[in-house]
GROMACS .gro file of N, CA, C and O in nm:
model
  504
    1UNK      N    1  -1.440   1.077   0.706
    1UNK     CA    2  -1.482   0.936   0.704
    1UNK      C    3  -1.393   0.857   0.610
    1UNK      O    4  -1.397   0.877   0.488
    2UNK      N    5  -1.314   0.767   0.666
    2UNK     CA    6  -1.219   0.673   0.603
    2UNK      C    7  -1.145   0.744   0.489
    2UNK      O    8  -1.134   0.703   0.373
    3UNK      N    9  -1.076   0.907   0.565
    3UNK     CA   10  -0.968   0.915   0.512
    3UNK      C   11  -0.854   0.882   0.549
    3UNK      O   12  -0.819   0.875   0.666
    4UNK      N   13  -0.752   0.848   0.409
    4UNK     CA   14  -0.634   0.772   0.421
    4UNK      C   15  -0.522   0.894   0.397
    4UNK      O   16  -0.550   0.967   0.303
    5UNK      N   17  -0.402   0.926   0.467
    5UNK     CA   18  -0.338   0.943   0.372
    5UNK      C   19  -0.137   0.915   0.420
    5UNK      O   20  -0.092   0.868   0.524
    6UNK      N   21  -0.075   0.958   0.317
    6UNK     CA   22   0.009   0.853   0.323
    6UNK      C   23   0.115   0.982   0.320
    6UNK      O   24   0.104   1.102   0.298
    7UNK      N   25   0.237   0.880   0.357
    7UNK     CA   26   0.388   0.982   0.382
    7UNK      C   27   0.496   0.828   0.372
    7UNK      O   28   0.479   0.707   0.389
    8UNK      N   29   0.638   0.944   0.326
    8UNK     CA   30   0.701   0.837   0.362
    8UNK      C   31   0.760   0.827   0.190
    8UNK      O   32   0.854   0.750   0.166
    9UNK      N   33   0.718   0.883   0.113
    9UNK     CA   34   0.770   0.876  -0.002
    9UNK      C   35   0.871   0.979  -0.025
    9UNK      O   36   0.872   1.090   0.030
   10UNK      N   37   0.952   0.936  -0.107
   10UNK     CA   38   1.097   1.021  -0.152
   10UNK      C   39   1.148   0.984  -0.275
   10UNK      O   40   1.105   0.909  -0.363
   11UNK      N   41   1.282   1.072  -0.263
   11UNK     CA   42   1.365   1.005  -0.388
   11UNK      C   43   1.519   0.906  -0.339
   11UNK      O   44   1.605   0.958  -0.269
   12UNK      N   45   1.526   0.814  -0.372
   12UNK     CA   46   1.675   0.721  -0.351
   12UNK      C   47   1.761   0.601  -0.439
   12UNK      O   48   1.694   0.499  -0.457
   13UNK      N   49   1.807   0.600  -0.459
   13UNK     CA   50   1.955   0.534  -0.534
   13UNK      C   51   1.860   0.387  -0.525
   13UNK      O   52   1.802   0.335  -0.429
   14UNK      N   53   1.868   0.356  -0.631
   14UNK     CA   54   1.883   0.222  -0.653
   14UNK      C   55   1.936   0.133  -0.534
   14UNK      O   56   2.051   0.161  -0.497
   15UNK      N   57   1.874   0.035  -0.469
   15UNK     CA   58   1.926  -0.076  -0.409
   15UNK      C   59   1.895   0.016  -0.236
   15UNK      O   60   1.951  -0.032  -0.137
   16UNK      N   61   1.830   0.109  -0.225
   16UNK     CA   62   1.811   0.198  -0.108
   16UNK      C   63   1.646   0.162  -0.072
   16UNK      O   64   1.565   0.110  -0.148
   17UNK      N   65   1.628   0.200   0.044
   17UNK     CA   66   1.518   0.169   0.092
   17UNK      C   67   1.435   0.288   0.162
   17UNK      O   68   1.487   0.389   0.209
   18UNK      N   69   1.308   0.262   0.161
   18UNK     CA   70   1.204   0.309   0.227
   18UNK      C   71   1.107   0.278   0.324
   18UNK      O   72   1.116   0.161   0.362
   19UNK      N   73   1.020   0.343   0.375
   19UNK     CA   74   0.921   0.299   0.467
   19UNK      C   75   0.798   0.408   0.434
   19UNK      O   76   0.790   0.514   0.497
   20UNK      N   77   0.713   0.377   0.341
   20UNK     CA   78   0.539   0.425   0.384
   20UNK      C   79   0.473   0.397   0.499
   20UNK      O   80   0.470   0.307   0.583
   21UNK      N   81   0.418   0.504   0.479
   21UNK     CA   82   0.312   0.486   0.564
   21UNK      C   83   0.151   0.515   0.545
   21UNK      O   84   0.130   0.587   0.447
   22UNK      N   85   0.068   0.487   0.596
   22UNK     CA   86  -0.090   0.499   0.536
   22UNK      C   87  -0.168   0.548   0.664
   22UNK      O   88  -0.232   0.472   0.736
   23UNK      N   89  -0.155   0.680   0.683
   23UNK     CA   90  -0.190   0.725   0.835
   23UNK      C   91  -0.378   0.683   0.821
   23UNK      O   92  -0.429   0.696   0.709
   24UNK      N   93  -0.453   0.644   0.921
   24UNK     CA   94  -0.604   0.621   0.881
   24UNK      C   95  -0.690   0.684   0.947
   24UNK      O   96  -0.740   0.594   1.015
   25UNK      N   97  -0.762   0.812   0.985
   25UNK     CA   98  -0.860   0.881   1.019
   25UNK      C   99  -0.971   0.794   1.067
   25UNK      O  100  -1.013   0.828   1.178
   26UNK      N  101  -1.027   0.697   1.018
   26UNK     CA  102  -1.148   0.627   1.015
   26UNK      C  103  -1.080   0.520   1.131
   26UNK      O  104  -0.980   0.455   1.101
   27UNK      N  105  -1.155   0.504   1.289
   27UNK     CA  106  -1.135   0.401   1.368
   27UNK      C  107  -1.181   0.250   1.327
   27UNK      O  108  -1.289   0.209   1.285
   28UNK      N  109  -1.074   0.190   1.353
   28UNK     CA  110  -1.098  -0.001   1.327
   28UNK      C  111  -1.117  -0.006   1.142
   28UNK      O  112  -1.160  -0.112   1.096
   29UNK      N  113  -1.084   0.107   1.047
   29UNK     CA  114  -1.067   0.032   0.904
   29UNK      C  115  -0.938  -0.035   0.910
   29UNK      O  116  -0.943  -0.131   0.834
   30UNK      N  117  -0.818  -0.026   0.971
   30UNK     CA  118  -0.699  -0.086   0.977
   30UNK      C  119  -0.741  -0.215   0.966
   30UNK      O  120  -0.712  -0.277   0.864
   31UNK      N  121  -0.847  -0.302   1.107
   31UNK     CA  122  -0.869  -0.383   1.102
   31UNK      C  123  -0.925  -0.455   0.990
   31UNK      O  124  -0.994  -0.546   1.035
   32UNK      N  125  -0.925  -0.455   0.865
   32UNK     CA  126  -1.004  -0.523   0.743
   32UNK      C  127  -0.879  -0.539   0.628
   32UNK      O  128  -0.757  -0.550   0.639
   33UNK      N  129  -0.973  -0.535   0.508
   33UNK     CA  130  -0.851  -0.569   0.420
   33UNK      C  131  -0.781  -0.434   0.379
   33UNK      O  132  -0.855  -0.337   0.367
   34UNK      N  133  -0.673  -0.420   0.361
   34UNK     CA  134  -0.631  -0.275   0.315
   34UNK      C  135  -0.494  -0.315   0.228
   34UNK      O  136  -0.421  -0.408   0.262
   35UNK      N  137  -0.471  -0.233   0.113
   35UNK     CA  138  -0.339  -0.269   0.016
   35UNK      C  139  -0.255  -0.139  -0.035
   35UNK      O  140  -0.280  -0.020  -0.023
   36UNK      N  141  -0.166  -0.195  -0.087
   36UNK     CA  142  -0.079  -0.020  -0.142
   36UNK      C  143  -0.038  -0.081  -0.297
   36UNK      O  144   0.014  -0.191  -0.316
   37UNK      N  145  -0.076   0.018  -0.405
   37UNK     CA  146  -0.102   0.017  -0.514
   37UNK      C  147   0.044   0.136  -0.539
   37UNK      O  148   0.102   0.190  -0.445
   38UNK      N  149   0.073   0.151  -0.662
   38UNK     CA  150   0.159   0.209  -0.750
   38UNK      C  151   0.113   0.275  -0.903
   38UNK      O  152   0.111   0.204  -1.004
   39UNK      N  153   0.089   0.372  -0.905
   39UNK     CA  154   0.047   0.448  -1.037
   39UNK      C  155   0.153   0.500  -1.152
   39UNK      O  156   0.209   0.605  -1.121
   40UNK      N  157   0.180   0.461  -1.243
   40UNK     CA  158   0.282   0.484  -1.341
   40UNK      C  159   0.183   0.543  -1.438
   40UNK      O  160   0.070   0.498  -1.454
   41UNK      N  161   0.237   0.654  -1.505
   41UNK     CA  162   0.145   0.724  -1.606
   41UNK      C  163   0.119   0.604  -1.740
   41UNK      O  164   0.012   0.593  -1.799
   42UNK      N  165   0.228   0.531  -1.768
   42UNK     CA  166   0.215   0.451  -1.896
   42UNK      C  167   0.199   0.304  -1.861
   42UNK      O  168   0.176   0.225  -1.951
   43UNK      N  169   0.211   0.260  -1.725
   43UNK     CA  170   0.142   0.162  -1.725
   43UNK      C  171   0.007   0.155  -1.636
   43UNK      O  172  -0.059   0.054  -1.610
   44UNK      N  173  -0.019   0.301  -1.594
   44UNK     CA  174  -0.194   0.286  -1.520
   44UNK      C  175  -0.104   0.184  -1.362
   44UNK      O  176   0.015   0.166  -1.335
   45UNK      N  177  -0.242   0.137  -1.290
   45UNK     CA  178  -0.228   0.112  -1.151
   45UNK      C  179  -0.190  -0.042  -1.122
   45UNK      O  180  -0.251  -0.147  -1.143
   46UNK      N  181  -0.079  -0.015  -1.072
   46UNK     CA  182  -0.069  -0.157  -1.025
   46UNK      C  183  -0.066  -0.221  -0.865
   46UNK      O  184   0.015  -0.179  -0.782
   47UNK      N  185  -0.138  -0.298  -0.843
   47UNK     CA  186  -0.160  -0.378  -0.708
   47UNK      C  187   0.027  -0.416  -0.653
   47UNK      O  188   0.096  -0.484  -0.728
   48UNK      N  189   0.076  -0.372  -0.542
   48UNK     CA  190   0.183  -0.385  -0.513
   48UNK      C  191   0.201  -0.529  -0.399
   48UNK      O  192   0.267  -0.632  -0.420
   49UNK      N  193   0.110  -0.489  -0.266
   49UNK     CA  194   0.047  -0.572  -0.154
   49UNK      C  195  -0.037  -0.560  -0.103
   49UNK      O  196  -0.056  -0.445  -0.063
   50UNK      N  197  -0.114  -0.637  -0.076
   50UNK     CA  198  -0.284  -0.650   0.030
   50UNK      C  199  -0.236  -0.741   0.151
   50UNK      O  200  -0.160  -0.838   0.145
   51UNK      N  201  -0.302  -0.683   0.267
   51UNK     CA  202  -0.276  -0.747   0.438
   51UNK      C  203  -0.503  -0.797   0.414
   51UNK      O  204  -0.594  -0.753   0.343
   52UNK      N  205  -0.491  -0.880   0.497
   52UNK     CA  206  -0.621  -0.878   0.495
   52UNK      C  207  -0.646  -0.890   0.616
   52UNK      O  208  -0.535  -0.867   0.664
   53UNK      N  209  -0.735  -0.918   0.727
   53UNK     CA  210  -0.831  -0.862   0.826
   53UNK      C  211  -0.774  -0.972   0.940
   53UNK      O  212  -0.822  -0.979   1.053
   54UNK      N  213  -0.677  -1.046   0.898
   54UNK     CA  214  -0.603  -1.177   0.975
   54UNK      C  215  -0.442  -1.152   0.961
   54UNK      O  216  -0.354  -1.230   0.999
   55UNK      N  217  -0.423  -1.012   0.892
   55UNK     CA  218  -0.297  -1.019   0.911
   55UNK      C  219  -0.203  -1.080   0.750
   55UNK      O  220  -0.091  -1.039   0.717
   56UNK      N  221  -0.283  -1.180   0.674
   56UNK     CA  222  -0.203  -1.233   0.574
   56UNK      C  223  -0.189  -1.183   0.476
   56UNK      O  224  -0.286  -1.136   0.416
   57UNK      N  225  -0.026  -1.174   0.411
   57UNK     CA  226   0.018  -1.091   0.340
   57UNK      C  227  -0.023  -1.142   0.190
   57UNK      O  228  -0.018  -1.263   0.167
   58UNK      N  229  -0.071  -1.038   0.072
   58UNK     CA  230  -0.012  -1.135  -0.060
   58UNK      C  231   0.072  -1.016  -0.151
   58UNK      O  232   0.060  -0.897  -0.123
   59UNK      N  233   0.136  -1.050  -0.235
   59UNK     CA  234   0.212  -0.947  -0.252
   59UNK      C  235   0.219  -0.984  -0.428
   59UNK      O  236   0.194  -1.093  -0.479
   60UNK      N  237   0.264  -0.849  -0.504
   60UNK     CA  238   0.293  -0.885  -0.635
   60UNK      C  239   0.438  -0.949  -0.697
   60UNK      O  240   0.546  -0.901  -0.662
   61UNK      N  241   0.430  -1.038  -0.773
   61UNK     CA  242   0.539  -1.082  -0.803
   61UNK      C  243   0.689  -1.017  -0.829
   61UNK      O  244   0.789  -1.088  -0.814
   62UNK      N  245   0.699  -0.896  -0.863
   62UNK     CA  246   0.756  -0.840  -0.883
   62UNK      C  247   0.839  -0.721  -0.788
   62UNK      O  248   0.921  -0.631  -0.803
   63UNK      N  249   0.744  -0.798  -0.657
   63UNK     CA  250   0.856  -0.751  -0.505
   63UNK      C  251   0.855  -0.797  -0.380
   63UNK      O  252   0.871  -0.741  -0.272
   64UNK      N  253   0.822  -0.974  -0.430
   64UNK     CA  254   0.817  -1.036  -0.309
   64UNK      C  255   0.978  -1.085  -0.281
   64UNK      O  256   1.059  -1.123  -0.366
   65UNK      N  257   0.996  -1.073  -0.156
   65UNK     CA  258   1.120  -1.079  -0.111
   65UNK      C  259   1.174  -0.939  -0.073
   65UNK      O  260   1.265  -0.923   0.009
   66UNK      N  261   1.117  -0.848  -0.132
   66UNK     CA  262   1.190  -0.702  -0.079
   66UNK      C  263   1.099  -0.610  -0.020
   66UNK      O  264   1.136  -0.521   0.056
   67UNK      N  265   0.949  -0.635  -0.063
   67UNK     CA  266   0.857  -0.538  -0.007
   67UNK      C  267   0.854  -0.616   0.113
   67UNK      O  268   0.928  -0.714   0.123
   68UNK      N  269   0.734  -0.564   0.253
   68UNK     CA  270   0.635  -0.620   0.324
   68UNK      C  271   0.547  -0.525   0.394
   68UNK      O  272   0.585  -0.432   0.465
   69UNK      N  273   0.398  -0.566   0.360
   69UNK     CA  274   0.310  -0.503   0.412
   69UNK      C  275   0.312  -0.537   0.571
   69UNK      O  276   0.347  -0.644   0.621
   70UNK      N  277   0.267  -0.424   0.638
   70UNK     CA  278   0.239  -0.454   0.805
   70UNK      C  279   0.122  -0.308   0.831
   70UNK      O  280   0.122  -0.194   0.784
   71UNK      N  281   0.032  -0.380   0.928
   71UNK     CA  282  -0.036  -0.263   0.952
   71UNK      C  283  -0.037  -0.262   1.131
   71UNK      O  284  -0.005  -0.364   1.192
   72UNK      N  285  -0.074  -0.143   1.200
   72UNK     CA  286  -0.071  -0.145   1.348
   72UNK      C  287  -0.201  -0.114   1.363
   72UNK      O  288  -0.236  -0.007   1.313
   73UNK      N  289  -0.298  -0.190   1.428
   73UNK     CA  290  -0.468  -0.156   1.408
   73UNK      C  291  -0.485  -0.088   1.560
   73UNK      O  292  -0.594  -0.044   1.597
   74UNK      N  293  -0.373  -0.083   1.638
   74UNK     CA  294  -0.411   0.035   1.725
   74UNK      C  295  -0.369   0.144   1.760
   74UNK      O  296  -0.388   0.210   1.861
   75UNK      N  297  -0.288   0.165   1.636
   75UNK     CA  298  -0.242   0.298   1.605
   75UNK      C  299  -0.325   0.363   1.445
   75UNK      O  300  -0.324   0.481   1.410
   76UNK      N  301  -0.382   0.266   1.381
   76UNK     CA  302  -0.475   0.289   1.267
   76UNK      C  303  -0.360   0.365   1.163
   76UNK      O  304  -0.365   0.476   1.109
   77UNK      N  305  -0.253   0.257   1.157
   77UNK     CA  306  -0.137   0.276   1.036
   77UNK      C  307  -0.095   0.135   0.954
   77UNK      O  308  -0.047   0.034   1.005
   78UNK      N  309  -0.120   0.153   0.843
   78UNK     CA  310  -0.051   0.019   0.754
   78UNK      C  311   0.068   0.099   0.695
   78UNK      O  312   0.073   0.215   0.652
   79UNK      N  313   0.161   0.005   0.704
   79UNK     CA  314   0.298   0.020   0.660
   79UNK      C  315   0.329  -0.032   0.525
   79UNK      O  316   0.253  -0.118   0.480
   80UNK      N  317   0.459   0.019   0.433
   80UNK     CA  318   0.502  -0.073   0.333
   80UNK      C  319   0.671  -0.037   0.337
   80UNK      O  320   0.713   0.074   0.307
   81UNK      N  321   0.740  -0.124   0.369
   81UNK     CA  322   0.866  -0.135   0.393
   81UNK      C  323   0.930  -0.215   0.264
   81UNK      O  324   0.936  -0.330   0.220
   82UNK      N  325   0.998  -0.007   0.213
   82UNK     CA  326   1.032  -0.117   0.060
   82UNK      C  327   1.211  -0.144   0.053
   82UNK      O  328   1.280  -0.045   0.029
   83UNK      N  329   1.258  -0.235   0.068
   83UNK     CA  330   1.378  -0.250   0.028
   83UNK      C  331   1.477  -0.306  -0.101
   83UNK      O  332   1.429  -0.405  -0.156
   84UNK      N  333   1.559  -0.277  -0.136
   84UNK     CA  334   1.645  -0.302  -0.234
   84UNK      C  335   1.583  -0.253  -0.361
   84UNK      O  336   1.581  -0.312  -0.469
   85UNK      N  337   1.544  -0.164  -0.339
   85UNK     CA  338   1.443  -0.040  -0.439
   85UNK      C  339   1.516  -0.070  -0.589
   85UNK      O  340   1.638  -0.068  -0.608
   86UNK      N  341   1.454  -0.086  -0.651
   86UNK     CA  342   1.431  -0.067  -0.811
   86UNK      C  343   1.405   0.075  -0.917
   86UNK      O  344   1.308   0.141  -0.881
   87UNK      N  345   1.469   0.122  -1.026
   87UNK     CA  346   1.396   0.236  -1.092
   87UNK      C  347   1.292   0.212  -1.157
   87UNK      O  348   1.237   0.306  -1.215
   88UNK      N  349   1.225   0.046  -1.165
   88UNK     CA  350   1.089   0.010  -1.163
   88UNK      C  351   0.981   0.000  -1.058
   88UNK      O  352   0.862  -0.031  -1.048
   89UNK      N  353   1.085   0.042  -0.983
   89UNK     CA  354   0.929   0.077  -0.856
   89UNK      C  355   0.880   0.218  -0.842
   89UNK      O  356   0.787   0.257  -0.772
   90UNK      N  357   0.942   0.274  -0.905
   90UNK     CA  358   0.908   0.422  -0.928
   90UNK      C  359   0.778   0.473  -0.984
   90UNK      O  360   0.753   0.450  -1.102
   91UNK      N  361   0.704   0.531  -0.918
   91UNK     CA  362   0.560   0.553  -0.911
   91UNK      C  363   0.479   0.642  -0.799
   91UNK      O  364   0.550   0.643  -0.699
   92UNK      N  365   0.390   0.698  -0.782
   92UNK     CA  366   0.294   0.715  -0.731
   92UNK      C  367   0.214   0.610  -0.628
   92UNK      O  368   0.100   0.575  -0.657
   93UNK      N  369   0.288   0.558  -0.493
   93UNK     CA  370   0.194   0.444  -0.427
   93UNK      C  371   0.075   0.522  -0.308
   93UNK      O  372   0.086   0.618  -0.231
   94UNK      N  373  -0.029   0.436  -0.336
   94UNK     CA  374  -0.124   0.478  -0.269
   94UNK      C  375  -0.186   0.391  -0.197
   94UNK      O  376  -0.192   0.293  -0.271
   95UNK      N  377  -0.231   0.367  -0.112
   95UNK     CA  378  -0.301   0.292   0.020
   95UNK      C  379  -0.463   0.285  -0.027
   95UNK      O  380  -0.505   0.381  -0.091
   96UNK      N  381  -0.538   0.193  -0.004
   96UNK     CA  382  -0.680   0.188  -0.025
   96UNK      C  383  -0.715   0.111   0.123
   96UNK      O  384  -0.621   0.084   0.197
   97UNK      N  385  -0.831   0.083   0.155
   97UNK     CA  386  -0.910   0.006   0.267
   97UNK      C  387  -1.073  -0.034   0.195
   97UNK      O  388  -1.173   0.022   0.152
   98UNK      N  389  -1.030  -0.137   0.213
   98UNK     CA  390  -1.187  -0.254   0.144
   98UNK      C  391  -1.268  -0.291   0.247
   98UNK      O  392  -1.229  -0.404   0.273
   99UNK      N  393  -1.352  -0.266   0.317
   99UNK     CA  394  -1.384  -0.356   0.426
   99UNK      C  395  -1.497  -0.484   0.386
   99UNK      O  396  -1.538  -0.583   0.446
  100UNK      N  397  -1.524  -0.421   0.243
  100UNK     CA  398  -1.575  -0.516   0.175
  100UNK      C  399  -1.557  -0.680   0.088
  100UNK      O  400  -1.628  -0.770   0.044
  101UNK      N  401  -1.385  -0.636   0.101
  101UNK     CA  402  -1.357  -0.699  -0.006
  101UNK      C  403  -1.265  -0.871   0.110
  101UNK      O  404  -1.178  -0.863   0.196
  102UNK      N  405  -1.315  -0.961   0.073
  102UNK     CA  406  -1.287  -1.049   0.176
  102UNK      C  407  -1.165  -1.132   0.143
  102UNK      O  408  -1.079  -1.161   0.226
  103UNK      N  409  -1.163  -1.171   0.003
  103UNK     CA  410  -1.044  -1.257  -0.022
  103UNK      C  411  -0.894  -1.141  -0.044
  103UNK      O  412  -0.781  -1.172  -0.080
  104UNK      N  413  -0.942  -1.018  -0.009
  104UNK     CA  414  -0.836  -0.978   0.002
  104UNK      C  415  -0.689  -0.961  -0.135
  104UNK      O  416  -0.568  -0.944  -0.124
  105UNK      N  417  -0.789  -0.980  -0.264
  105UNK     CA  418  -0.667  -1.005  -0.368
  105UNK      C  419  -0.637  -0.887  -0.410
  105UNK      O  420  -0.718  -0.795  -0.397
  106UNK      N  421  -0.496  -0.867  -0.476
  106UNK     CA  422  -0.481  -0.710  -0.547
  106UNK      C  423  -0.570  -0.657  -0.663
  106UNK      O  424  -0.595  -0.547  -0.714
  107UNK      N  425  -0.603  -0.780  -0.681
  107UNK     CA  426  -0.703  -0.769  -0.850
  107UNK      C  427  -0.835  -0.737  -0.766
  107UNK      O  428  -0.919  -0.677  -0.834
  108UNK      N  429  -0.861  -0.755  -0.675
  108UNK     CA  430  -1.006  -0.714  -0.653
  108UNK      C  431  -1.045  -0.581  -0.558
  108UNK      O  432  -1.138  -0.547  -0.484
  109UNK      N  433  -0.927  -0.532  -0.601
  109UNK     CA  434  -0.949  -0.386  -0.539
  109UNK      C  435  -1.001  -0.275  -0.663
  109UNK      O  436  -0.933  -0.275  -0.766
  110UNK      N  437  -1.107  -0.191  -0.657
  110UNK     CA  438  -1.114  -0.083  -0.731
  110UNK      C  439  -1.147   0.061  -0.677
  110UNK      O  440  -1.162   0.081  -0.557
  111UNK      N  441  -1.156   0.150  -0.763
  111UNK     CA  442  -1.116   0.276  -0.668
  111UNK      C  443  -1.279   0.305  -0.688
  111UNK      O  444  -1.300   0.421  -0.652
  112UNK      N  445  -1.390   0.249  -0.728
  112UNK     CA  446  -1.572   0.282  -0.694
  112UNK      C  447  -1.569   0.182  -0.579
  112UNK      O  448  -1.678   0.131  -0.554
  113UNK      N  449  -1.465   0.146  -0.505
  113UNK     CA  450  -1.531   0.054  -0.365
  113UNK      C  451  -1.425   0.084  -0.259
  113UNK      O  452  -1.305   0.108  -0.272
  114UNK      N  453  -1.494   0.077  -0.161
  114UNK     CA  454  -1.365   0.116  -0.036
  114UNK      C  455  -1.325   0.259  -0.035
  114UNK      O  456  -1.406   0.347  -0.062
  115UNK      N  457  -1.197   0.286  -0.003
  115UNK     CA  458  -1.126   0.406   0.061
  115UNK      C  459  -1.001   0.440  -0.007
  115UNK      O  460  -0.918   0.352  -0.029
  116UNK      N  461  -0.981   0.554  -0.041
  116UNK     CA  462  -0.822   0.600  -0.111
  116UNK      C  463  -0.770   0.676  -0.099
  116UNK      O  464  -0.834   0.780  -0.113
  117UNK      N  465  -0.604   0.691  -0.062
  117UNK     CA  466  -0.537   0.800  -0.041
  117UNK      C  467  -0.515   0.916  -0.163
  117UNK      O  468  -0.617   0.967  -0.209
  118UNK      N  469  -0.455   0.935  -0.187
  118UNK     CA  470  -0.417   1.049  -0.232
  118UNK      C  471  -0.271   1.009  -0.303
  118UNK      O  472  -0.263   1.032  -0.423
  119UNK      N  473  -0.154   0.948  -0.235
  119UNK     CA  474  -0.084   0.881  -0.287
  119UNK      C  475   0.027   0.967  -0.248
  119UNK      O  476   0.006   1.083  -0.211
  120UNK      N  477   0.154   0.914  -0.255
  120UNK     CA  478   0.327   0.958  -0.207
  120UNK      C  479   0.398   0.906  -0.315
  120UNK      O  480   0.392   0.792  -0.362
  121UNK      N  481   0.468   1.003  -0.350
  121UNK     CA  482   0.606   0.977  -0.474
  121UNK      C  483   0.683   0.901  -0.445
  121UNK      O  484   0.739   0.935  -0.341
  122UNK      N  485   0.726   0.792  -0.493
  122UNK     CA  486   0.896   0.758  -0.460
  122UNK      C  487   0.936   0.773  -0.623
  122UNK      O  488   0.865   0.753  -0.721
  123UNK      N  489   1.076   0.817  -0.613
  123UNK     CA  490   1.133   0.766  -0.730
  123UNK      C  491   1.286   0.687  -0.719
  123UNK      O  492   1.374   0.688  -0.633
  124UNK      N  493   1.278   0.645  -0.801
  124UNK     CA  494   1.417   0.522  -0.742
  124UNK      C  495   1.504   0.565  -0.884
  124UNK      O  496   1.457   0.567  -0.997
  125UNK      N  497   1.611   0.590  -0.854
  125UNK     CA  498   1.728   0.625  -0.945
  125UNK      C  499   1.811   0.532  -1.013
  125UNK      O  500   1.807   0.451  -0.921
  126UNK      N  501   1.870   0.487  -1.082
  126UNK     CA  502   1.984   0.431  -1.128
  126UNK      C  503   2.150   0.483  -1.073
  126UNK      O  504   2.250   0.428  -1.119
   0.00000   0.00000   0.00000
């Protein structure tokens, strides 16, 4: 029941790109709000992008222009297509699904509500 889990993480050079993925077990959670988060041991979790239940993206400041969330709700996959990779994007990203959560913000996601993966490595090199 509304397991998530994710692939698609690796290791690559600075200025190289990726593609996650957030495979979803649970039929029609695609359809709601769902986001991909980043875990750094010393800075704890950070909100990366949220799609919400219409499709609209919001994203964190710190990778708009290079990330973009997309999800396929009839294949029950949200995507995160990361380009021009950073050795600050390096982390632990993980996928959640809110069906609760309506405005859809990164700040209003927590891991006592909704659904969570497990999470995929990237690390980005210099």
């Amino acid at each position: 029941q509304g397991h998530l889990e994710e692939r698609g993480g690796g290791s690559v050079q600075a200025g190289g790109s990726l593609r996650l993925s957030c495979l979803v077990a649970n039929y029609g959670l695609t359809s709601y709000c769902m986001g991909w988060f980043r875990q750094v041991p010393e800075k704890g979790r950070e909100g990366v992008a949220s799609i919400d239940r219409n499709g609209t993206p919001k994203y964190a400041d710190s990778v708009k222009g290079r990330f973009t969330i997309s999800k396929d709700t009839t294949n029950n996959i949200l995507y995160l297509q990361m380009n021009s990779l950073q050795p600050g994007d390096t982390g632990m990203y993980v996928c959640a699904a809110d069906p609760g959560h309506h405005d859809c913000s990164l700040e209003g996601f927590t891991p006592a509500k909704g659904f969570w993966g497990q999470g995929t490595q990237v690390t980005v090199s210099s």
